XYZ file of N, CA, C and O in Angstrom:
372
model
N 136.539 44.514 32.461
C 137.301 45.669 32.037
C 138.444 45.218 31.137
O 139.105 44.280 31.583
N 138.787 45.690 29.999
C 139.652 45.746 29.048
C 140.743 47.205 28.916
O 140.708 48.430 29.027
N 141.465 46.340 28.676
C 142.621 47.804 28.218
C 143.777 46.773 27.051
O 143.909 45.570 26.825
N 144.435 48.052 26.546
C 145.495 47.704 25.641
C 146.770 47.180 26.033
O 146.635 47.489 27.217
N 147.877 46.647 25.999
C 148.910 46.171 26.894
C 149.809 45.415 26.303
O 149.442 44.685 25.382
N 150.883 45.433 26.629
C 152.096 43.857 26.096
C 152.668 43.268 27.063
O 152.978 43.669 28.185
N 152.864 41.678 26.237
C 153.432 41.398 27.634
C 154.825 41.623 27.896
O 155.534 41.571 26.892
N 155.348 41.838 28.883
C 156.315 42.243 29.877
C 158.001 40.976 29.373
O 159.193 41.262 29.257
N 157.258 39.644 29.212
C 158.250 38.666 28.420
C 158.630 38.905 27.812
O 159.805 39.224 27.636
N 157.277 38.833 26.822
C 157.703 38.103 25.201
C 157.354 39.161 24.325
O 157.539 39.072 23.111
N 156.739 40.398 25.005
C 156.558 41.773 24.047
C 155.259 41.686 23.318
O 154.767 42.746 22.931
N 154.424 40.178 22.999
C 152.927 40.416 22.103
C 152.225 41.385 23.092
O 152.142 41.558 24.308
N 151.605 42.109 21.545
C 150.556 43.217 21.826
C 148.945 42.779 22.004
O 148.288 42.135 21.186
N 148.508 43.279 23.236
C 147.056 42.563 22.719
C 146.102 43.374 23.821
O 146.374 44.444 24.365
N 144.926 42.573 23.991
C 144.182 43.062 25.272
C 144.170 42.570 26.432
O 144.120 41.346 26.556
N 144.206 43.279 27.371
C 143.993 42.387 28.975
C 142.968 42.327 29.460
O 142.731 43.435 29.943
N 142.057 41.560 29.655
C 140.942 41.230 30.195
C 141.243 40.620 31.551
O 142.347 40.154 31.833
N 140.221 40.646 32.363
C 140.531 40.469 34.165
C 140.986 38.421 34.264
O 141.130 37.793 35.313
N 141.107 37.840 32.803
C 140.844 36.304 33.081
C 142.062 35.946 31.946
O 142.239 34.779 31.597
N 143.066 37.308 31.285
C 144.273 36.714 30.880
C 145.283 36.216 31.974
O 145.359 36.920 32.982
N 145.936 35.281 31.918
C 146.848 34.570 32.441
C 148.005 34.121 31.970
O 149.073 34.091 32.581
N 147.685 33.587 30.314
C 148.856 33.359 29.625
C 150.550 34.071 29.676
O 151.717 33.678 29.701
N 149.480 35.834 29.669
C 151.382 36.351 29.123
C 150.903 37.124 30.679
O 149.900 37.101 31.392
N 152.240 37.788 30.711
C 151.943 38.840 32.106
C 152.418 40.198 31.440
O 153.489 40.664 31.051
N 150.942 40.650 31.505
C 150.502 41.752 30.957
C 150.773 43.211 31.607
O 150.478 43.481 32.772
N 151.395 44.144 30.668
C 151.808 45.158 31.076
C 150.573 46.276 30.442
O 150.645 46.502 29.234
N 149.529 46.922 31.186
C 149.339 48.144 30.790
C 150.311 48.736 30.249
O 151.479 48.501 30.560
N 149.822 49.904 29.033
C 150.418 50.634 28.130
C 150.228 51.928 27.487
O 149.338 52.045 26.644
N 150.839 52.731 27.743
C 150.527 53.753 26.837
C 150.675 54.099 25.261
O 151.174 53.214 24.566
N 150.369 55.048 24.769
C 150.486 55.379 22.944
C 151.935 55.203 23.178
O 152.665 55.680 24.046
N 152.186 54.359 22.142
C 153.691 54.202 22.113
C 154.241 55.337 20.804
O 153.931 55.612 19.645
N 155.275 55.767 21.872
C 156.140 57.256 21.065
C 157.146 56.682 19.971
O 158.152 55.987 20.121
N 156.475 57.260 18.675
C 157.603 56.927 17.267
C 158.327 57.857 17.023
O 157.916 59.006 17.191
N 159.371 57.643 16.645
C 160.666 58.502 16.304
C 160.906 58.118 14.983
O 161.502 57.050 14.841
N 160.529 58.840 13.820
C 161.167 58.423 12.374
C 162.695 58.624 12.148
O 163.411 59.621 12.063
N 162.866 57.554 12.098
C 164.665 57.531 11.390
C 164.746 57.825 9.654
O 164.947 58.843 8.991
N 164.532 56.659 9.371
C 164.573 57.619 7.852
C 163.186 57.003 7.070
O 162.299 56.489 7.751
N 163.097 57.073 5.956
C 161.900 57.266 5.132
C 162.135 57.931 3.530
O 162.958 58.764 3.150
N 161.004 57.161 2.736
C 161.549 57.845 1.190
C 160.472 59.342 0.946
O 160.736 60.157 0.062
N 159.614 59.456 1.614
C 158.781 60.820 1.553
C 158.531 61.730 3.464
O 158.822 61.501 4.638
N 157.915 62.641 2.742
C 157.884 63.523 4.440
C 156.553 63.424 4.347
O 156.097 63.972 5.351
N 155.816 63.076 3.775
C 154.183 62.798 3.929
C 153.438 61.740 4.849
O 152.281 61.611 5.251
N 154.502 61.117 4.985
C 153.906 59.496 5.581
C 152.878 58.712 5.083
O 151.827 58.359 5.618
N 153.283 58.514 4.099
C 152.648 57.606 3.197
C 153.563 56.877 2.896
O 152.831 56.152 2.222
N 155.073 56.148 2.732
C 155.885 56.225 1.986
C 156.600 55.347 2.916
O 156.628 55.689 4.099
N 157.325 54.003 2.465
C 158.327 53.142 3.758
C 158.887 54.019 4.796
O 159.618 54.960 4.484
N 158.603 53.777 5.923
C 159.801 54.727 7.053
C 159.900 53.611 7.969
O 159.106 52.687 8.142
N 161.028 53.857 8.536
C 161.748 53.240 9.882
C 161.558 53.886 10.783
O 161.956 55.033 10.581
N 160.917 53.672 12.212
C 160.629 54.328 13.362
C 161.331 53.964 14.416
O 161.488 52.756 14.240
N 161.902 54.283 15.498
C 162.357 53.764 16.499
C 161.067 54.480 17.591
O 160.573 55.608 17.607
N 160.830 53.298 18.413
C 160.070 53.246 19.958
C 160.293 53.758 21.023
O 161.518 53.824 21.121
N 159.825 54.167 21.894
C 159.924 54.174 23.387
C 160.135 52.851 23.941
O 160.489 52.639 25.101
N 159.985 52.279 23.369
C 160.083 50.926 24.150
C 161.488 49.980 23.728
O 161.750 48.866 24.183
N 162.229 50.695 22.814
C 163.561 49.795 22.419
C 162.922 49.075 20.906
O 163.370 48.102 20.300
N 162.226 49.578 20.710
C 162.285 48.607 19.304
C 162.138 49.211 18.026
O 162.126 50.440 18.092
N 162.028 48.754 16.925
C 161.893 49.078 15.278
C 160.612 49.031 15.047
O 160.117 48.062 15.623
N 159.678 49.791 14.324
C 158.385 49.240 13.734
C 158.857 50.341 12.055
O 159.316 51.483 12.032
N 158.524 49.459 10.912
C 158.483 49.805 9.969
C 156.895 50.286 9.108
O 155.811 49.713 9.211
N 157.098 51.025 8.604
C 155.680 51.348 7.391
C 156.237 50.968 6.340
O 157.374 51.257 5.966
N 155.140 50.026 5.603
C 155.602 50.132 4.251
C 153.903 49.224 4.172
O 152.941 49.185 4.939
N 154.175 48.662 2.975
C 152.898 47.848 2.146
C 152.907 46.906 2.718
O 153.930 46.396 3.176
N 151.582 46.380 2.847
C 151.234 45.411 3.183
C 151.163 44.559 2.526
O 150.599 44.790 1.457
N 151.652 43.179 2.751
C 151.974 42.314 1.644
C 150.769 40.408 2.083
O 150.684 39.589 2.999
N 150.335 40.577 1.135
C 149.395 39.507 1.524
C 149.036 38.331 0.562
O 148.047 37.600 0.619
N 150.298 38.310 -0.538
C 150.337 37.516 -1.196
C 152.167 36.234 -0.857
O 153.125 36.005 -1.595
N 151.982 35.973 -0.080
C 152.832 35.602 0.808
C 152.722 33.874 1.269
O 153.718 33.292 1.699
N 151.449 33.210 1.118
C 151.459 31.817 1.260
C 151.982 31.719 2.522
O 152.745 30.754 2.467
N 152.004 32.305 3.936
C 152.664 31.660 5.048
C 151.579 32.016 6.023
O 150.831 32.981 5.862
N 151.533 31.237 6.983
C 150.389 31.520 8.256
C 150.911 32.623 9.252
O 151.615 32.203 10.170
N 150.710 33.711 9.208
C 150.492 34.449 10.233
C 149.950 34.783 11.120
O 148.805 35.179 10.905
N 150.453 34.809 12.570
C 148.939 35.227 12.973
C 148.517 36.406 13.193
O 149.080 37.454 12.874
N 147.139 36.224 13.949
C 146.234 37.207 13.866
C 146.630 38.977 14.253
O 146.064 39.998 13.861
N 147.760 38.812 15.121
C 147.832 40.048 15.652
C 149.559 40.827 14.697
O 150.169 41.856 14.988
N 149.822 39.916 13.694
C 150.884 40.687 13.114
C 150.488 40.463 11.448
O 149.483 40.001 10.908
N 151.678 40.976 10.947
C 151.117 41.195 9.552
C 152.888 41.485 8.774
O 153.893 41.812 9.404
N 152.817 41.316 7.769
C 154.001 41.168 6.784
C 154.343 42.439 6.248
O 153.320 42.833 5.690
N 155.183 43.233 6.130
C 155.271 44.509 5.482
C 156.752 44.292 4.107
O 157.776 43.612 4.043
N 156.143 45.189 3.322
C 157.480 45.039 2.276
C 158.026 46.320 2.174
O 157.333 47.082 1.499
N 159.232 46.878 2.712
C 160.076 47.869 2.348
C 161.018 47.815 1.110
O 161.306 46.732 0.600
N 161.496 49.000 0.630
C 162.592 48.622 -0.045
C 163.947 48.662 0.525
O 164.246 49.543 1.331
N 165.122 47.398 0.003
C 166.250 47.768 0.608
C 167.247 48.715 1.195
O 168.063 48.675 2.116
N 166.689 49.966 -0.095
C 167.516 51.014 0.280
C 166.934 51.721 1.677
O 167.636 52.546 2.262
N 165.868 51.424 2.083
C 165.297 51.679 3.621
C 166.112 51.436 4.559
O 166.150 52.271 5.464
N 166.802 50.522 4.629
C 167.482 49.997 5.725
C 168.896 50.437 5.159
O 169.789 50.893 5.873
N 168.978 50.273 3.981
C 170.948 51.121 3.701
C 170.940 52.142 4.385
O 171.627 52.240 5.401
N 170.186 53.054 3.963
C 170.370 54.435 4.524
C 170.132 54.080 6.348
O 171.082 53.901 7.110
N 169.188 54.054 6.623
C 169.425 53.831 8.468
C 170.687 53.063 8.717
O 171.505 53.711 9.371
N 171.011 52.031 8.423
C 172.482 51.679 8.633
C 173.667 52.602 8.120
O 174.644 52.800 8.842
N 173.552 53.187 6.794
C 174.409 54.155 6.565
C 174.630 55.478 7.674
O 175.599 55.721 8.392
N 173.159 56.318 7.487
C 173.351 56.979 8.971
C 173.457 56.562 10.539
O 172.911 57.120 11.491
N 174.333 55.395 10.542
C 173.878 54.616 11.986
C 172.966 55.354 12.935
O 173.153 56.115 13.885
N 171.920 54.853 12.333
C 170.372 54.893 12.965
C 170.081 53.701 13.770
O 169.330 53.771 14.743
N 170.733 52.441 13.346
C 170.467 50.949 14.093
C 171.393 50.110 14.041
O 171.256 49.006 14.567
């Protein structure tokens, strides 16, 4: 049996299978986004989200010309600066 989950430590997102051991795995639900700010209302467009869970996840482009090893379960995004002026301007974070 599989399900979706993070761990409880260190926060990676992944799957739990009955023979993970490494992280200590928290079952999980759809995690609830809250848009802070953003340059369109379409969602297509950089936005800043705040979590249910205490954290930031950003939209923007995916950037894959980057030369650095990432791994498998994250990925590089490029916003523009003024993304984060404005959330700091409206203390959003």
């Amino acid at each position: 049996m599989e399900t979706k989950g993070s761990c409880r430590t260190c926060g990676t997102l992944g799957t739990i299978s009955e023979n993970a051991r490494v992280h200590v795995w928290e079952e999980s639900a759809v995690v609830k986004l809250t848009r802070l700010v953003g340059d369109c209302d379409e969602g297509e467009c950089p936005t800043l989200y705040a979590t249910d869970r205490g954290t930031l996840v950003v939209q923007g482009g995916l950037l894959t010309d980057h030369g650095r090893e990432i791994p498998p379960n994250e990925a590089l995004v490029e916003v523009p600066f003024e993304l984060i002026r404005k959330a700091v301007r409206g203390n959003l974070v």
